Amino acid sequence: MILFVKMDKGGASLLRWLTILIWFFLLAKLTAASREVFQNENGKFLGVRLHKNHHQMVMDNGLVQVTLSSPGGDITGIQYNGIHNVLETKNREGNRGYWDVVWNVPGNHIAYDRLKGTDFNVIMEDEDQVELSFKKTWNFTNGNSSAPLNVDKRYIMRRGSSGVYLYAILERLEGWPDMDMDQIRIVFKLQNDKFHFMAISDDRQRIMPTPRDRLDAQRLAYPEAVLLTNPTNTLLRGEVDDKYQYSCENKDNRVHGWISENPPVGFWMITPSDEFRAGGPLKQDLTSHVGPTTLSMFTSTHYSGKDLNTKYRNGKPWKKVLGPVFVYLNSISSLEDPTTLWEDAKDQMSIEVNSWPYDFPQSEDFPSSNRRGNVSGQLVVGDKYISDNPMWASYAYVGLAAPGGVGSWQREAKGYQFWVQADEEGRFLIENIRAGHYNLYAWVPGIVGDCRYDVIIYIQPGSDVKLGVLVYEPPRNGPTLWEIGIPDRTAAEFFVPDTYPTLVNKLFVNQSTHRFRQYGLWERYSDLYPNHDLTYTIGISNYHQDWFFVQVPRKMGNHTYQATTWQIKFEIENVTPSTGNYTLQLALASASASELQVRFNDRRANRPHFTTRLIGRDNAIARHGIYGLYWFYSINVPSHLLRNGNNTVYLTQSRSKSPFGGIMYDYIRLEGPPDTGLISLQ
């Protein structure tokens, strides 16, 4: 029987309220029912279950269900919170969640290897945890069809954990053929019709364009950069999109990912440690970008080029564990602000960081905390021209990496690195270090140069190495006469212009700390200096305003470029042949296909007084970086090159084949002869 009731306005209002109450009642019942699915009668989360068949494996803990291809070991599906698959189902199964490497035989073209397994094994299976292994074994009969690596990809699901852990053991046996391996990563491609909002950090979050928007866009100077001309979301029209605008330093790259609004679900890549990443804490790399794509980058030549040592030679054996990293999924009700998913992801990241090293991976190659060691000490700086007494190395970055030369850690990719930031008094404690042989390296914000403790440090399980007080004596030959910049390994303190109004990324408008990430800034130099180059006068100029952040060639038209020469003008007195030599301390924050020539008071000298020769492949200019690899030079300046009164240092970046070839300066200092009593000219 159907009853029709005619209501007045008051009755209609009552009906609306009853409808709302019924809706909340049903929502509460649904939430309770969902909780019953995930939890048993004691309130504990249900155990992990593993479902197997010939072609796929499914791990399910009631919160998340992860499907993997077998024996390949690709993640083909992730079911969560009513979404049957958060990964892009329009992609083939092998193009949703996977590992890959970029490699090549020396002298040959690069190739991609998806590291697909050929053997499958259940490492652990109980209600608390499932760990799966997908292996690929290389032998000489494979030739160059795949990277000469043994691969063991591992996936872990735990009771009550809203996600999946991933790690891999890569190995090369003695006598294997030479190779370069420039990139190792994990890739996830999410549903394009759901995940539109991307979050990298507290101040880098935004609605992103779609892959279709990029296909319809105007290509700019290189394929990664496009101008959105007809985006689906019209608010994005006229913006630039480039995945490198969302790069991040290793030390800050702990969590990033995507948010779906309907239903409100977050997908996050959490990296609890840097120990397995290449290049140290300042190495920059990709995070998430249009796709929607989320990455975990372990090794790459981004912001370093082939100066990063990714060469495997002479049949030397090698093994490395990459990860574990954690793919975390979270959700809220549709009544809550979706951006709270980011705050929850940060909370989960903190939990993962504080749990490192994990005690649940089953591989013997991943040591738990009781199989690791610690190193502690205090770093001080000894520079008599600043202070008669040693100074605290306040907030120094101190780390252990493979034995090598001073500063070699930034070019090291094969081993493990362990870094901390010292406290105000320079005290440091590096915990949970893998067994092995290391050098201790450091650099101090505000102090030029790199520090290395020359003694090899041997770490064994349970080691507790106390180094005591270490003194870093930075490069110094005499008193400071003048200086430009701050020795912090970046060009961030120098003048970074606004980009062109037609080439903006609105995310970085009015963000001074991210201004350098805008597209096209290298061309602004030619706008500001169309006919002559930068001149900086000591005592008058201000490096925040008058020193352009990058020295690039001048654009001349018809795709031609002109080398540029910058001038530093200064005055000096009492210069005589018997005075002694001066020193120009020169620190570069980046170099890309460039050669810096230095001349003193003679711009047309046929031979420069100093040249770096051709250096640098970090491509930081095109990749919207404010630094790449660090270069340091201590240049001897005989007194006969200087004059009483006015002097000029000429800095010529002599290579001009590309608009992206150039130099970013970190810090420049002219020192007088030792113990002359000369005072600063600034």
Phi, psi and omega in degrees: 000136176249127182254124175259128181237129176270126185242151170276184183299321179295321178294321179296321178295318178299321180297320178298316179296320177297321179297317179296317180297318179296321180297316178294323178298315179294321178297318179296318178297320179295318178297317178296319179295320178297320180296324179295327178295320185276337188235154177266189185293342179268005179082004178273150177295144178298157181287168179277136178241147179237124178248132186236144164211189188291334190242349181206158176237140180235120173258133186216124176242018180086338176262313184227142174238123183243127179251131180237143174289146180230127010264010187295323178083022171275147173274114184261342181204143172226111179263131184201133170051044177087350175271117184300324177206115179286343178277158187289107182286346176285342175278153173296159188300327181280004183236041181238306177217114190203162168264151168205162174229149170256122187214169174197151167288135181310126180092348180259168178291155179290155179222160177249137177233120182280002175055042181288133180287156174241348179226144182235144180209140172272113182280320182210139179209104169211185185291338182271332186198142169237131174233127182246149179233133175235114188250150169227128180247128182264146168216172189296339178290342176291338182057224181261017181286340177210161181297135179289079182219142160270133187234133173230100179271132182240141177228133183234130169240136184238155178301131176073007183261126184271064180165197183218140177265143180229137169207167181215147173250114177255140186214143171236131182271162181300135177089001181286158187292157179298149175202159166250140177229092190278342183210136172225130185202168167245141182233134170234132179242116189265169181297121184293332183273002180239316188264106183240342185254126183246141178228125179251323181202179180300328184251012174227085179219139181190162168286134187252155173290171179261165174302324178296321178301320180290323178296326181273357187275169176274123179288140180257216192290342178208162191300328184290338184257126178224156174255121184285115184256331181214059184288157177300317174270108187296341179294343181269355182300135178088002178264158174264140172237133179205125184300334182287347175290348183246021176292164184209150175289146179308316185295338181255352186270081182254326181207137174201162179165209191226156177233132171262137179274329185223099357283161181288101184225140175248144177235119191228141171259116181249126179244105188280348182211154175260001191301332184260001179273157181272151165084002176083184189291337183266355178300131180259148179202172181289158181233263174241156179199181183308139181172301352290132185237138174234133186240153162237109184262123178260317177219139170198163176265011176299133178063017175217329186067196183286002170294336170291130186281095178247024182263131178245113193228162169060027174066020181287135178290154183204141174212141179209139174262124180252115183101195005287148166247165186235121170270114187248135176239138178220166183207161175220175176285160181292349180273348183265162178288121182302334182290347175293342175298326177295316180297319178294321179297322177295321177298317179294322177302316179298321178298316181293318180299317182287347179266359184277140357282142181300151178254007185252342175299140187268350181289134175295342180281351177251103184282136174283179188299323183286356176252020181237178181226176182231153174226135179223163179172191176222133179252130175235161182248128176250106178218100187294343179277352174254317183209143177291335182250152176304143181252148175299138173275070188300126174059030176297150171268121185235132183208163173251134177211177183304143177305137182183192181284174178302126179076007184293342182302329183285349178249011187259129184233347191270328184259194179259151176228146183225113187234146172221166171253127182293165177276189184299330182266010178080010179280142182219151174222115178257117185251162171057051180269133176295150176299140180158185180252134185218157158259153172261128181239159177199158165214151189241121176304128181092355179237133185284151170095180181241148180246141173220132173275118193290339183281132176292133180257125180259121178252128174238163176306126180086000180300142173223084187274122178250114186270347182073213182266124177250136182252122174260120176256101184289165179304124181195127177240345182190181182290151178288123173267318172201163179211154179230124176093186180236128180286084182229012176072013176226168175256020188295335184279350183272178186285119175248116185282167168289151175277181179290141181302336181269003185226038185269156159249113189299338180301328187260003176291132180065020173248097186296326182288343181241012182304324183294347182279353179293151181283146168083012185294334180298330180283343181291337178299316180294331176290319184279333180230069186289332187236340180218163184263173183297135172235128183239125183251119180298134180090347180239309183287157178239121187292339176294331185247331192250358179245108181297144190289347181212137176263109182237166175294155176276135178285126184249354183098158180056036178059034175243155186219155185238135177300151183240148179232116177266150181240138170244115182258136181205163177248148178209147182238166174062038176271120176224160179303333182271359183296324186108174184275149173262171179222133171255111176271124189230114179245128179253136178272341181195150173212129180229111177043054188226162173221120179262121176251134183243128177230149181242113173064011179212088183298329186263011177304127185301319177250129179294155176289337175206145172218142175282347195061185184291123181223157164087131174220027187281343176056030182294334181295310181288335184265018175059039176262160175253001172194166174225246173269150183269134177233138180227137179225134174250108191256121177285131182237098177302144186297336181289348177278347183251164183232157167289129181100228187281136178223158178221132169261128178255125179246108183252122169266102197274349182267134187218032180280336187224147176291344183263001176275128181176187187228137166252128178274144171262310189196140176229135180218131172260127179249143175282174176301154182302136169054040179267346183078008176296149181248164182299143177264005183260000000 
